[in-house]
GROMACS .gro file of C-alpha atoms in nm:
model
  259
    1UNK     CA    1  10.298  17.350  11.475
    2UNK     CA    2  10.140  17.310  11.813
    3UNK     CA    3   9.893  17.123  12.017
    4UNK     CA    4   9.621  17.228  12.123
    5UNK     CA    5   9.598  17.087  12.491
    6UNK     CA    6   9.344  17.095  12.707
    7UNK     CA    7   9.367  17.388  13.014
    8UNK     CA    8   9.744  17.419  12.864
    9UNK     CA    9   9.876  17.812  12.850
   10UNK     CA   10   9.883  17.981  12.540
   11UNK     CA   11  10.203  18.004  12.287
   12UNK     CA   12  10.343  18.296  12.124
   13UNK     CA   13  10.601  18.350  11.899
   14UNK     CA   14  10.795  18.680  11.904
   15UNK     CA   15  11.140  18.808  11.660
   16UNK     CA   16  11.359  19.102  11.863
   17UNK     CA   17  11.075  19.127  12.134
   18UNK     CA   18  10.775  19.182  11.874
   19UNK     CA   19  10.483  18.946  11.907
   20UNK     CA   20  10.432  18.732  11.566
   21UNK     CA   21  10.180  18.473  11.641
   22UNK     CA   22   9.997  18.385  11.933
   23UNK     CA   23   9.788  18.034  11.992
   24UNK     CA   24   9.494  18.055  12.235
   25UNK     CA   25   9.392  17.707  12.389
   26UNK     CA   26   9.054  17.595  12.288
   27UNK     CA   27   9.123  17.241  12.390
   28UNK     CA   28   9.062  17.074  12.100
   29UNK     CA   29   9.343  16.805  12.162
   30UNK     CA   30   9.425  16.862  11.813
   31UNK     CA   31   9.733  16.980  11.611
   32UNK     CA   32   9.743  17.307  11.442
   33UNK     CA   33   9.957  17.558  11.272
   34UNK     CA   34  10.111  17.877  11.390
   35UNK     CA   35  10.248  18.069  11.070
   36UNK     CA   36  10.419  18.390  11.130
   37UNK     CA   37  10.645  18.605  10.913
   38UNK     CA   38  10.977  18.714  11.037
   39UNK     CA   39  11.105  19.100  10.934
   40UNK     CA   40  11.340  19.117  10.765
   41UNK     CA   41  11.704  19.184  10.952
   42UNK     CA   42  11.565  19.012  11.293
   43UNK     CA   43  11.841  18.825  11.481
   44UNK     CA   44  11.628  18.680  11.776
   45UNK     CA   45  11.324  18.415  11.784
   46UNK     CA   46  11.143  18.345  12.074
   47UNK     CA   47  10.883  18.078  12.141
   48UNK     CA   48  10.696  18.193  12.415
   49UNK     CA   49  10.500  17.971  12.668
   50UNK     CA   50  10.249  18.136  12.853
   51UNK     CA   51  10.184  17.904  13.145
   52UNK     CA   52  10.189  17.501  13.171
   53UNK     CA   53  10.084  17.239  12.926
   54UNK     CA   54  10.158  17.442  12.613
   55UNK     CA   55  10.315  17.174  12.361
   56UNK     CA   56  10.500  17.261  12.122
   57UNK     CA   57  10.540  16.986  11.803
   58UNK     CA   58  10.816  17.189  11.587
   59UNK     CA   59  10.940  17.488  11.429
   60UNK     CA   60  10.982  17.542  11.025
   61UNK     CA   61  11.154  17.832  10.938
   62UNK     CA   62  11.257  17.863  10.578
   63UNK     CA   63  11.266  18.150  10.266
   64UNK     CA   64  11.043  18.204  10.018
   65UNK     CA   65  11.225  18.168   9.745
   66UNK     CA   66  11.338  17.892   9.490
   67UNK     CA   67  11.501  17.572   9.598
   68UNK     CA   68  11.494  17.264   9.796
   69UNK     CA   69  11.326  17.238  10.186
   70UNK     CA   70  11.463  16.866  10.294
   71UNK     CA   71  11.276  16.769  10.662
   72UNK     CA   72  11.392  16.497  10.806
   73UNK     CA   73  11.235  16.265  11.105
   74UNK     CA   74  11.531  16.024  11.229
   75UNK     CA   75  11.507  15.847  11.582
   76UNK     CA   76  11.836  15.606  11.673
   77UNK     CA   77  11.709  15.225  11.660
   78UNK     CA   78  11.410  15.303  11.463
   79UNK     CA   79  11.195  15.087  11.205
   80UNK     CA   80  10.847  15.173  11.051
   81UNK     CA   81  10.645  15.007  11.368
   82UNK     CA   82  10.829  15.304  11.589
   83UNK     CA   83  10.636  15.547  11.384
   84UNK     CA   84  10.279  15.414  11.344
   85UNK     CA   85  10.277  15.474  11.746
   86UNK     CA   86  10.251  15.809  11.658
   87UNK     CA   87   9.897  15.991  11.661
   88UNK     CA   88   9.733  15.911  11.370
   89UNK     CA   89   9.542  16.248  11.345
   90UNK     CA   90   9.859  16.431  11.444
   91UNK     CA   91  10.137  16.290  11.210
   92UNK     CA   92   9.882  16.325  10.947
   93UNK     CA   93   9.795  16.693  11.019
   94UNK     CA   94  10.146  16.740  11.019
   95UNK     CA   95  10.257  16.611  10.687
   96UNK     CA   96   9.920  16.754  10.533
   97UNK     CA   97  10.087  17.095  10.685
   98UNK     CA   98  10.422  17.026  10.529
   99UNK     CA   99  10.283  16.975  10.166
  100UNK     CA  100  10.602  16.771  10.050
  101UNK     CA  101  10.687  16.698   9.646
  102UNK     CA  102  10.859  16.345   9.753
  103UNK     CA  103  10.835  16.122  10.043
  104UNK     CA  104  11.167  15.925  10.119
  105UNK     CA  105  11.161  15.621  10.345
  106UNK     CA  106  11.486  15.492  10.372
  107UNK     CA  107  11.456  15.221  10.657
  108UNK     CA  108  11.544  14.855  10.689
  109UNK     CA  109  11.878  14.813  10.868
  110UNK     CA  110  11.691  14.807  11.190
  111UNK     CA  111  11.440  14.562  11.052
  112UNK     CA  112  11.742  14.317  10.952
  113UNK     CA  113  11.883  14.325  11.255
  114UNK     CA  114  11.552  14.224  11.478
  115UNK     CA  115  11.494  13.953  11.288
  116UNK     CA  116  11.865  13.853  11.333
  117UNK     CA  117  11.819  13.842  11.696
  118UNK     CA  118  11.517  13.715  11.677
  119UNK     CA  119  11.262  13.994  11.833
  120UNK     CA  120  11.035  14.015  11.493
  121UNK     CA  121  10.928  13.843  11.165
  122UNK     CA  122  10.919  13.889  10.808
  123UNK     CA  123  10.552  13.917  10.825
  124UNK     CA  124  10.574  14.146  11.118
  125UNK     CA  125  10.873  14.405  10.902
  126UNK     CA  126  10.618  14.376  10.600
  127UNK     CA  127  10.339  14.506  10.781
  128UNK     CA  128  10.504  14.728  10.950
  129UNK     CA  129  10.647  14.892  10.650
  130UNK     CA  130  10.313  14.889  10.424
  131UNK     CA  131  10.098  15.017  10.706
  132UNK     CA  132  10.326  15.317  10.727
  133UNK     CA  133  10.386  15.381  10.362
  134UNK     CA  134  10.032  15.416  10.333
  135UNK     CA  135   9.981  15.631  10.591
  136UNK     CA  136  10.245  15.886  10.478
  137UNK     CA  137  10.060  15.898  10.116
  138UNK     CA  138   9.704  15.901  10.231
  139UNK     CA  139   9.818  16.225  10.425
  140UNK     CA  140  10.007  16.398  10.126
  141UNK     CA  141   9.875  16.240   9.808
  142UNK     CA  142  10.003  16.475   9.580
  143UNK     CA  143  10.352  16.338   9.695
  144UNK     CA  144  10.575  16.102   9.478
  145UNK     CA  145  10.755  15.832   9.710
  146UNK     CA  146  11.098  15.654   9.715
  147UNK     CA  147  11.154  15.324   9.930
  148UNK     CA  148  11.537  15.314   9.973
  149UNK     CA  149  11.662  14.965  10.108
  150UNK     CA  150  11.920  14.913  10.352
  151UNK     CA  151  12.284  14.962  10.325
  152UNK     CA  152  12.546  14.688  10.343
  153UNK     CA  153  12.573  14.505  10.715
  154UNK     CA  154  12.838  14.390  10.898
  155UNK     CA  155  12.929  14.232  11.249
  156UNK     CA  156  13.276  14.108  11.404
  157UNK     CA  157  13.369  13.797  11.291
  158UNK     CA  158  13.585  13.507  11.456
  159UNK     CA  159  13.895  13.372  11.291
  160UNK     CA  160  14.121  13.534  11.028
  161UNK     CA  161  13.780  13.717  10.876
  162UNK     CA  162  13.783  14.085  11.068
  163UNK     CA  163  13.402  14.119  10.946
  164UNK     CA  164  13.128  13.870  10.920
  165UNK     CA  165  12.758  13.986  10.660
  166UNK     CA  166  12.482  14.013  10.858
  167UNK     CA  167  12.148  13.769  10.766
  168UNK     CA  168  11.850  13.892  10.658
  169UNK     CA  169  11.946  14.179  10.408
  170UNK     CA  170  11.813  14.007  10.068
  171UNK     CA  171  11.470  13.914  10.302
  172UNK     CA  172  11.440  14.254  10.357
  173UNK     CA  173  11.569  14.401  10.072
  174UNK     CA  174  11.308  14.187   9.848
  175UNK     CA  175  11.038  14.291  10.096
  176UNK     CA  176  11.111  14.666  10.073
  177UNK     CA  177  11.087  14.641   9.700
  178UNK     CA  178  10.773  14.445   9.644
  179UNK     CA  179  10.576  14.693   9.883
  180UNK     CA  180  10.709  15.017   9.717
  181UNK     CA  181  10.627  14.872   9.412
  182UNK     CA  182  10.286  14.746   9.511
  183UNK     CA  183  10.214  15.076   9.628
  184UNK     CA  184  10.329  15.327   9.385
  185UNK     CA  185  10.625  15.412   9.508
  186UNK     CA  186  10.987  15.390   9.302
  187UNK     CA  187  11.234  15.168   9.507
  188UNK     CA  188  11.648  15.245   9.544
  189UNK     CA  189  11.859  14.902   9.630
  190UNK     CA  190  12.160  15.124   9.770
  191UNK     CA  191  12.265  14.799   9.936
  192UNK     CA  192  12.357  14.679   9.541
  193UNK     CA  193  12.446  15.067   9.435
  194UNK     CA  194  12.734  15.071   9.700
  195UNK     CA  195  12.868  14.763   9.583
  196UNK     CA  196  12.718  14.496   9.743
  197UNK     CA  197  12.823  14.251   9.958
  198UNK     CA  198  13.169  14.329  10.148
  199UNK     CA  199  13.071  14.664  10.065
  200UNK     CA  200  13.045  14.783  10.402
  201UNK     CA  201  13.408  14.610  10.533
  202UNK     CA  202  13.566  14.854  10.231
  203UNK     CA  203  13.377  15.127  10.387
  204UNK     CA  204  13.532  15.034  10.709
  205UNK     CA  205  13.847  14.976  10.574
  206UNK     CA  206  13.858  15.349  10.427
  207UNK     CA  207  13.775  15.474  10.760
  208UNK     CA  208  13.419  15.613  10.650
  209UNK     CA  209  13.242  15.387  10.948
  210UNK     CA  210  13.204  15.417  11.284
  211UNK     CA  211  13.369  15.187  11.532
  212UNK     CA  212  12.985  15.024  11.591
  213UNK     CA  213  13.044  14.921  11.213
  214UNK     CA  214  12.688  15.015  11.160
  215UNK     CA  215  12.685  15.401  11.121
  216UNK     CA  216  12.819  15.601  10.826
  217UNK     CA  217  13.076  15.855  10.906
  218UNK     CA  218  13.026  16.220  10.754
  219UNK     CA  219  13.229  16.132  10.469
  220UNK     CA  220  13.048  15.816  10.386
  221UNK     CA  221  12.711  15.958  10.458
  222UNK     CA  222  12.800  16.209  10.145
  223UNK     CA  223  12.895  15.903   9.909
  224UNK     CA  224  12.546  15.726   9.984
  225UNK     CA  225  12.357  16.042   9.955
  226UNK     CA  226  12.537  16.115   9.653
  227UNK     CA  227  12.433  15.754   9.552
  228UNK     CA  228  12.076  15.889   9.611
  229UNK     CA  229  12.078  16.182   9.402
  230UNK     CA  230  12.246  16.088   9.145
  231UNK     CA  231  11.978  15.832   9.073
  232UNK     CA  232  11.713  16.051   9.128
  233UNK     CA  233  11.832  16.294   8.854
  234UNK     CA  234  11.890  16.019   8.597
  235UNK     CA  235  11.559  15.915   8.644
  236UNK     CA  236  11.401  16.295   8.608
  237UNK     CA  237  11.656  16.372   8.308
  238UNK     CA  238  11.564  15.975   8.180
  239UNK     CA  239  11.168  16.032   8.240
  240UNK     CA  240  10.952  16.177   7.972
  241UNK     CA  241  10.794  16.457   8.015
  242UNK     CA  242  10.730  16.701   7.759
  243UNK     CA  243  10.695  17.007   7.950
  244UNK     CA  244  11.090  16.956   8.043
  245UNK     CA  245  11.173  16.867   7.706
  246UNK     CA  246  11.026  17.258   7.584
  247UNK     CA  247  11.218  17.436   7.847
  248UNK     CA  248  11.503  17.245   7.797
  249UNK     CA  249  11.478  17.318   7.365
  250UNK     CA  250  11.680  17.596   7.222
  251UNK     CA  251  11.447  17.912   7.128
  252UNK     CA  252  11.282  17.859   6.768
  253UNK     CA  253  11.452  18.138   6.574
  254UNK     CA  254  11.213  18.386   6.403
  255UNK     CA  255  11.157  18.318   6.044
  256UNK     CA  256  11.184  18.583   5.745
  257UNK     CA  257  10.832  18.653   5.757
  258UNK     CA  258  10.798  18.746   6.121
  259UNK     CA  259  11.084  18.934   6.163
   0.00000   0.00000   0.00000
């Protein structure tokens, strides 16, 4: 995906030294995709820019074949209001591009913590979060959308307890739920799935935290993704749908008269 920038140089895209895909400038200030197929056996891609200005927005390289294609957009510190800065036009041409099956928006930790210290309100983290929900679907409406709460919160306490809970989670949690709800999207409490309250000091206990008690380790990033999935298949195994249930039915054996 690029951008089409005003007086900006032109883009090309090469694998071992053969051109793919080139982007000329019309100026249209607008994003657009670049698709290009890469031969098979290549070892090298190049993004070429052919003079100043050219911008770049990302790179998608996967097979054509069965299986999952996860994207992911994360930015350190970030709540919902961090994306809506984003051009409108642009994020939307960009998920449009994309084409995803299920939108996940697992936010709210960040959200907690503002209005902890005081730099935002309730109303302000509801807003926040509807006006981008929407957003997402209006650009890929054929998506189905999960709202995953926050995770368990903790911050150095005083006195014999080593770990103090953070305010705000239920707000937050209750907020998160009532908007994907309200806008047709499922909702995940992970915060209640991991065990609640004083989850997050056994997590820390165990080691799977970091030192800033706020981020995951590897190995506890696996447990709450697991905690994801695992819900997200009991819901498609629990859903009905009868298409599944044919595939999923033993063959009908032929009778006498057919055979």
């Amino acid at each position: 995906m690029v951008l089409d920038v005003p007086r900006a140089g032109r883009l090309s895209v090469h694998a071992d030294g053969q051109e793919l895909a080139r982007a000329e400038p019309q100026g249209s200030g607008q994003a657009q995709a670049l698709p290009f197929d890469i031969p098979e056996g290549a070892r090298h891609l190049e993004v070429v820019a052919d003079g100043r200005g050219a911008t770049v927005l990302g790179v998608v390289l996967q097979h054509q074949r069965p299986g999952i294609v996860l994207d992911t957009l994360g930015v350190p510190s970030a709540d919902a209001n961090l994306f809506l800065r984003a051009r409108e036009d642009i994020f939307r041409t960009q998920l449009a591009e994309r084409s995803p099956r299920l939108l996940l928006f697992i936010l709210g930790g960040n959200e907690a913590k503002r209005l902890e210290w005081g730099r935002s309100k309730l109303a302000e983290v509801e807003e926040g979060l509807r006006t981008f929900v929407r957003r997402s679907r209006a650009a890929a409406p054929g998506s189905a959308c999960l709202v995953v709460g926050p995770i368990d919160a903790v911050r150095g306490g005083n006195g014999p307890k080593k770990l103090a809970q953070r305010p705000y989670l239920d707000e937050v949690i209750s907020i998160e739920r009532q908007i994907a709800l309200s806008e047709g999207c499922a909702f995940f409490d992970i915060f209640s799935a991991m065990g609640g309250s004083g989850s997050l000091a056994r997590f820390v206990d165990a080691g799977l935290v970091h030192e800033d008690l706020v981020h995951p380790r590897g190995h506890g990033l696996d447990i709450l993704g697991q905690l994801i999935t695992d819900a997200l298949l009991r819901s498609w195994v629990d859903a009905a749908d009868p298409r599944r249930q044919a595939a999923l039915a033993p063959p009908l054996q032929a009778s006498e008269e057919t055979r």
